[in-house]
Amino acid sequence: MSSAKSARPRILHCHSTFSAGGKERRAVKLMNAFGKTLDHTLVSAMPNQMGARSLVDRAVTVRYPADFSSLTGFPSPGRLIEIAKAMAEYDLILTYNWGAMDAVMAHSVFANTLGLPPLVHHEDGFNEDEASELKTTRNLYRRAALRCASALVVPSATLERIALTKWKQPQRLVQRIPNGIATQRFAKPPKPGALRVLKRDGEKWVGTLAGLRPVKQLPALVDAFAPLGDEWQLVIIGEGSEQQAIRERAAALEVDHRVHLPGAVNEPADVIGLFDIFALSSRSEQFPLSVVEAMAAGLPVASPAVGDVASIVASENAPYITRPGDALALKRALGELAKDSAARKAIGAANKAKTGAEFEEAKMVERYRSLYSDIMGRAF
């Protein structure tokens, strides 16, 4: 570890992916909020997925080394010690999700031998391969890898329970920090020119922001949307491998002229207010940042009750949070919201009020700042 205590603390981020999803956008928000007080180095287990890089403020000092040891592969002692040695020059290690778990294991095995800095692990949810049930082998690996971590941060009550029961983490190490947003930014009028699709007079939009991955079940969202009237459009903002599957489902249902995939956006606050209903169809979520953003923009939400979604939304929105896996219920929820503009307005107002009271970004930033400072033993 660096002994130059007069220098800015050096932080190593080991991400599962750095595409512009919820946990990546939160990590960038924290980096931007901390500003010039820290120096960052960021590596991804999937080096070709770095879309969130464009969201980092230019004033933030961050390196993206191309020669960092791979975070993926068989966890042999040789590969783990290479990762561990690369950690030694930093003041704090931050790891994110299962894709970075080999970095956590490398730290656990060699922390004492190499005098490694403290490590904080962050878990935000699961991919398709663990959406229905956690894998026993991964649970055991997590338990072993996390034994030397200084903290395990989760955003949801669901993940907190998993950390305590499945991964057998001590209560003192598990930190639940709900995701927060800059609520006032999402309350401002949207910028129609920020999207590659134009909202025409008389149109209504069902919208979502998501990584286009199988776990998001976006073809199922097309199914739920399809019965809505011709004035309704479905706008899916994001990038990923499921784009073709979404287009094929829309074509099969003959609604491809009403389904739009304009790609990712750097500033969700610029566009989310164009939606009239926000919708999710995921098999697995924990504390989806996009739901809070939609609420701050004054939108009603239709979604399965995955993760903490049911407790995130206002009570007025509860009837439109459906049983997970019930495609017909999600279809009904969208249909009921689509035909009742007064309900959409009232629910959106209640959601907006709740975000201001409970999910303000400044609170989240200060909780992370306090946690990282305490663990490093250095204020910043």
C-alpha positions as a printed Julia matrix, in Angstrom:
380×3 Matrix{Float64}:
   0.0     0.0     0.0
   1.17    3.52   -0.71
   2.77    5.23    2.27
   2.47    8.69    0.75
  -0.25    9.88    3.11
   0.03   13.47    1.91
  -1.13   12.43   -1.56
  -4.77   11.98   -2.52
  -6.07    8.52   -1.65
  -5.78    6.1    -4.57
  -8.82    3.94   -5.26
  -8.89    0.79   -7.38
 -12.3    -0.1    -8.83
 -12.78   -3.7   -10.04
 -16.07   -3.91  -11.94
 -17.93   -6.9   -13.35
 -18.77   -4.67  -16.32
 -18.63   -0.92  -16.86
 -21.51   -0.6   -19.29
 -23.91    2.19  -18.37
 -26.22    0.22  -16.07
 -27.53    1.13  -12.65
 -24.56    0.16  -10.48
 -22.1     1.68  -12.95
 -24.01    4.96  -13.04
 -24.06    5.04   -9.25
 -20.3     4.41   -9.12
 -19.76    7.27  -11.58
 -22.02    9.57   -9.55
 -19.87    8.92   -6.51
 -16.64    9.47   -8.42
 -17.98   12.75   -9.79
 -19.27   13.84   -6.37
 -15.91   13.12   -4.71
 -14.23   15.15   -7.46
 -10.54   15.89   -7.15
 -10.23   14.48   -3.62
  -9.43   10.98   -4.94
  -7.39    9.34   -7.7
  -9.14    6.42   -9.4
  -8.02    3.39  -11.38
 -10.79    1.38  -13.01
 -10.75   -2.08  -14.55
 -13.58   -4.23  -15.88
 -13.98   -7.99  -16.09
 -15.43   -7.29  -19.53
 -13.0    -4.77  -21.07
 -15.2    -4.27  -24.14
 -18.08   -3.02  -21.99
 -17.01    0.45  -20.89
 -20.0     2.61  -21.83
 -20.16    4.34  -18.44
 -16.69    5.81  -19.04
 -18.28    8.66  -20.97
 -20.24    9.71  -17.86
 -17.15   10.46  -15.75
 -16.49   14.17  -15.32
 -13.34   15.43  -16.98
 -12.18   16.91  -13.7
 -12.0    13.44  -12.12
  -8.58   11.77  -12.2
  -9.1     8.22  -13.47
  -6.92    5.68  -15.29
  -8.1     2.68  -17.31
  -5.02    0.41  -17.52
  -5.05   -2.0   -20.43
  -2.44   -4.29  -18.85
  -4.21   -5.03  -15.55
  -4.47   -8.75  -14.75
  -7.68  -10.31  -16.05
 -10.52  -10.5   -13.53
 -11.95  -13.56  -15.27
 -10.72  -17.09  -15.8
  -9.85  -20.08  -13.63
  -8.91  -18.77  -10.16
  -5.48  -20.38  -10.06
  -2.99  -19.26   -7.39
  -0.83  -17.72  -10.1
  -3.62  -15.54  -11.49
  -4.86  -14.57   -8.03
  -1.43  -13.47   -6.85
  -1.03  -11.34   -9.99
  -4.27   -9.55   -9.14
  -3.26   -9.2    -5.49
   0.13   -7.72   -6.33
  -1.59   -5.13   -8.53
  -3.71   -4.07   -5.54
  -0.76   -3.25   -3.31
  -0.18    0.32   -4.53
  -3.68    1.56   -3.64
  -5.31    2.86   -0.47
  -8.72    1.25   -0.97
 -10.07   -1.53   -3.21
 -13.69   -1.34   -4.39
 -15.14   -4.44   -6.08
 -18.53   -4.82   -7.75
 -20.76   -7.89   -8.27
 -19.99  -11.52   -9.05
 -17.84  -10.68  -12.07
 -15.22   -9.14   -9.77
 -15.31  -11.92   -7.15
 -11.92  -13.32   -8.17
 -10.43   -9.95   -7.2
 -12.13  -10.31   -3.8
 -10.7   -13.83   -3.46
  -7.22  -12.63   -4.44
  -7.43  -10.02   -1.71
  -8.68  -12.56    0.83
  -5.89  -15.05    0.13
  -3.0   -12.59    0.0
  -4.11   -9.61    2.12
  -1.94  -10.47    5.12
   1.05  -11.77    3.17
   1.26   -8.72    0.9
  -0.08   -6.12    3.35
  -2.93   -5.19    1.03
  -5.22   -2.18    1.56
  -8.8    -2.66    2.82
 -11.48   -3.86    0.42
 -15.17   -2.96    0.16
 -17.36   -5.2    -1.97
 -20.63   -4.03   -3.57
 -23.44   -6.37   -4.65
 -26.31   -4.99   -6.71
 -28.07   -8.03   -8.14
 -27.81  -11.05  -10.36
 -27.66  -11.96  -14.03
 -29.87  -14.44  -15.82
 -27.92  -17.44  -14.49
 -28.9   -16.59  -10.9
 -32.16  -14.74  -11.45
 -34.35  -17.61  -10.23
 -32.05  -19.26   -7.71
 -28.59  -18.54   -6.36
 -25.95  -21.13   -7.18
 -24.64  -23.05   -4.18
 -21.08  -23.09   -5.51
 -21.11  -19.32   -5.92
 -22.54  -18.84   -2.43
 -19.66  -20.88   -1.0
 -17.11  -19.0    -3.1
 -18.53  -15.66   -1.96
 -18.34  -16.72    1.69
 -14.68  -17.66    1.33
 -13.76  -14.6    -0.72
 -15.49  -12.08    1.55
 -13.81  -13.22    4.77
 -11.23  -10.4     4.66
 -13.51   -7.67    3.28
 -13.97   -4.6     5.45
 -17.57   -4.13    4.32
 -20.2    -5.53    1.98
 -22.48   -2.82    0.58
 -25.96   -3.63   -0.76
 -28.74   -1.27   -1.87
 -31.77   -3.41   -1.0
 -33.37   -5.24    1.91
 -33.54   -8.37   -0.28
 -29.8    -8.38   -0.83
 -29.18   -7.64    2.83
 -31.1   -10.79    3.77
 -29.15  -12.82    1.21
 -25.84  -11.48    2.51
 -26.72  -12.45    6.07
 -28.31  -15.84    5.39
 -26.82  -17.23    2.17
 -23.37  -15.7     2.33
 -23.16  -15.86    6.15
 -21.77  -12.36    6.5
 -21.67  -10.82    9.99
 -24.22   -8.05   10.56
 -21.48   -5.53   11.4
 -19.98   -5.83    7.91
 -23.18   -5.56    5.87
 -24.06   -1.99    4.97
 -27.39   -1.25    3.26
 -27.18    2.08    1.41
 -30.23    2.77   -0.78
 -29.53    4.25   -4.2
 -30.15    7.96   -4.49
 -30.54   10.47   -7.31
 -30.41   14.22   -7.82
 -34.19   14.5    -7.63
 -34.44   18.11   -8.82
 -32.73   17.29  -12.11
 -35.41   14.73  -12.95
 -38.18   17.17  -12.06
 -37.1    19.52  -14.86
 -38.72   19.4   -18.32
 -37.18   16.76  -20.61
 -35.11   17.51  -23.71
 -36.78   15.85  -26.72
 -33.71   16.38  -28.89
 -31.64   14.09  -26.66
 -33.27   11.0   -28.19
 -33.09    9.59  -31.7
 -36.88    9.27  -31.77
 -39.38   12.14  -31.77
 -42.51   12.18  -29.64
 -45.31   13.32  -31.94
 -48.43   15.21  -30.95
 -51.02   12.89  -29.47
 -48.56   10.08  -28.73
 -48.19    8.45  -25.33
 -45.06    6.57  -24.34
 -44.43    3.52  -22.21
 -40.71    3.68  -21.52
 -37.88    1.92  -19.75
 -34.15    2.33  -19.21
 -32.25   -0.94  -18.98
 -29.28   -2.9   -20.13
 -30.62   -5.04  -22.96
 -29.82   -8.36  -21.24
 -31.88  -11.55  -20.95
 -32.57  -11.0   -17.24
 -34.52   -7.84  -18.13
 -37.03   -9.91  -20.19
 -37.66   -7.05  -22.57
 -39.44   -9.19  -25.19
 -41.97   -9.84  -22.41
 -42.4    -6.08  -22.05
 -43.23   -5.96  -25.75
 -45.89   -8.62  -25.08
 -47.39   -6.57  -22.25
 -47.37   -3.38  -24.34
 -48.77   -4.82  -27.57
 -52.53   -4.58  -26.72
 -52.35   -0.83  -26.05
 -53.93    1.52  -28.57
 -52.12    2.92  -31.58
 -51.41    6.21  -29.82
 -49.07    4.33  -27.46
 -45.38    3.8   -28.28
 -42.81    1.65  -26.44
 -39.4     3.28  -26.03
 -36.61    1.07  -24.65
 -33.48    3.07  -23.83
 -30.27    1.08  -23.45
 -27.77   -1.16  -25.19
 -27.02   -4.86  -25.07
 -27.29   -8.29  -26.61
 -31.1    -8.55  -26.58
 -31.77   -5.87  -29.19
 -32.48   -8.36  -31.97
 -34.76  -10.49  -29.76
 -36.78   -7.39  -28.89
 -37.12   -6.4   -32.54
 -38.13   -9.91  -33.53
 -40.82  -10.06  -30.84
 -42.19   -6.69  -31.9
 -42.33   -7.84  -35.54
 -44.05  -11.09  -34.58
 -46.76   -9.11  -32.74
 -46.96   -6.59  -35.6
 -46.1    -3.64  -33.36
 -42.57   -3.05  -34.65
 -43.68    0.36  -35.97
 -44.51    1.32  -32.35
 -41.41   -0.11  -30.63
 -38.3     2.06  -30.57
 -34.75    1.29  -29.44
 -32.85    4.59  -29.64
 -29.77    3.29  -27.78
 -28.26    4.49  -24.53
 -28.32    8.05  -23.21
 -25.75    9.77  -21.04
 -28.28   11.77  -19.05
 -31.49    9.91  -18.17
 -32.84   13.13  -16.63
 -32.98   14.64  -20.12
 -35.37   12.03  -21.49
 -37.24   10.1   -18.83
 -39.85   12.84  -18.5
 -40.94   12.09  -22.08
 -42.49    8.86  -20.8
 -46.09    8.65  -19.62
 -45.62    5.29  -17.88
 -42.4     3.7   -16.73
 -42.28   -0.09  -16.99
 -40.04   -2.96  -15.97
 -40.33   -6.63  -16.88
 -37.2    -8.01  -15.17
 -36.85  -11.46  -13.67
 -34.45  -10.03  -11.09
 -33.78   -6.56   -9.71
 -32.71   -5.3    -6.31
 -32.95   -1.51   -6.02
 -33.35   -0.34   -9.62
 -32.11    3.22   -9.98
 -34.28    3.71  -13.05
 -37.45    3.27  -10.96
 -36.39    6.04   -8.59
 -35.5     8.27  -11.55
 -38.91    7.68  -13.09
 -40.6     8.48   -9.77
 -38.65   11.73   -9.47
 -39.91   12.66  -12.94
 -43.47   12.21  -11.72
 -44.24    8.92  -13.47
 -46.34    5.92  -12.47
 -44.5     2.59  -12.51
 -45.7    -0.81  -13.76
 -43.37   -3.6   -12.69
 -43.11   -7.06  -11.2
 -42.47   -7.02   -7.44
 -38.81   -7.95   -7.81
 -36.21   -6.87   -5.27
 -37.35   -3.8    -3.34
 -39.57   -2.35   -6.09
 -42.79   -2.76   -4.09
 -41.37   -0.79   -1.15
 -39.67    1.84   -3.32
 -42.83    3.14   -5.0
 -45.48    5.21   -3.22
 -48.48    3.38   -1.76
 -50.7     4.84   -4.5
 -48.58    2.93   -7.04
 -48.91   -0.43   -5.24
 -51.79   -1.84   -7.38
 -49.55   -1.73  -10.46
 -46.7    -3.73   -8.94
 -47.45   -7.28   -9.98
 -46.56  -10.79   -8.94
 -43.19  -11.82  -10.43
 -43.57  -14.1   -13.42
 -47.2   -13.15  -14.02
 -47.18  -11.83  -17.58
 -50.95  -11.27  -17.66
 -50.83   -9.17  -14.49
 -48.18   -6.89  -15.96
 -50.24   -6.58  -19.14
 -53.32   -5.62  -17.07
 -51.33   -3.09  -15.03
 -50.11   -1.34  -18.18
 -53.58   -1.41  -19.69
 -55.2     0.12  -16.6
 -52.63    2.9   -16.38
 -52.86    3.58  -20.11
 -56.6     4.23  -19.99
 -56.62    6.38  -16.82
 -54.76    9.67  -17.21
 -56.01   10.95  -13.84
 -54.55    7.91  -12.07
 -51.25    8.38  -13.88
 -51.07   11.99  -12.72
 -51.98   11.25   -9.1
 -49.61    8.28   -8.81
 -46.8    10.22  -10.44
 -47.23   13.07   -7.95
 -47.09   10.64   -5.02
 -43.98    8.95   -6.41
 -42.28   12.31   -6.92
 -42.96   13.34   -3.33
 -41.52   10.08   -2.02
 -38.25   10.41   -3.92
 -37.66   13.87   -2.5
 -38.25   12.61    1.02
 -36.3     9.34    0.89
 -33.98    8.97   -2.1
 -31.99   12.18   -2.4
 -28.53   11.67   -3.89
 -26.73   13.86   -1.37
 -27.65   11.48    1.45
 -26.3     8.52   -0.48
 -23.05   10.3    -1.34
 -22.36   11.22    2.28
 -23.0     7.69    3.49
 -20.49    6.31    0.99
 -18.0     9.06    1.79
 -18.25    8.27    5.5
 -17.9     4.52    4.93
 -14.87    4.77    2.64
 -13.19    7.35    4.87
 -13.69    5.28    8.0
 -12.34    2.14    6.38
  -9.25    3.89    4.97
  -8.75    5.86    8.17
  -8.46    8.97    6.02
 -10.96   11.74    5.44
 -11.42   13.08    1.9
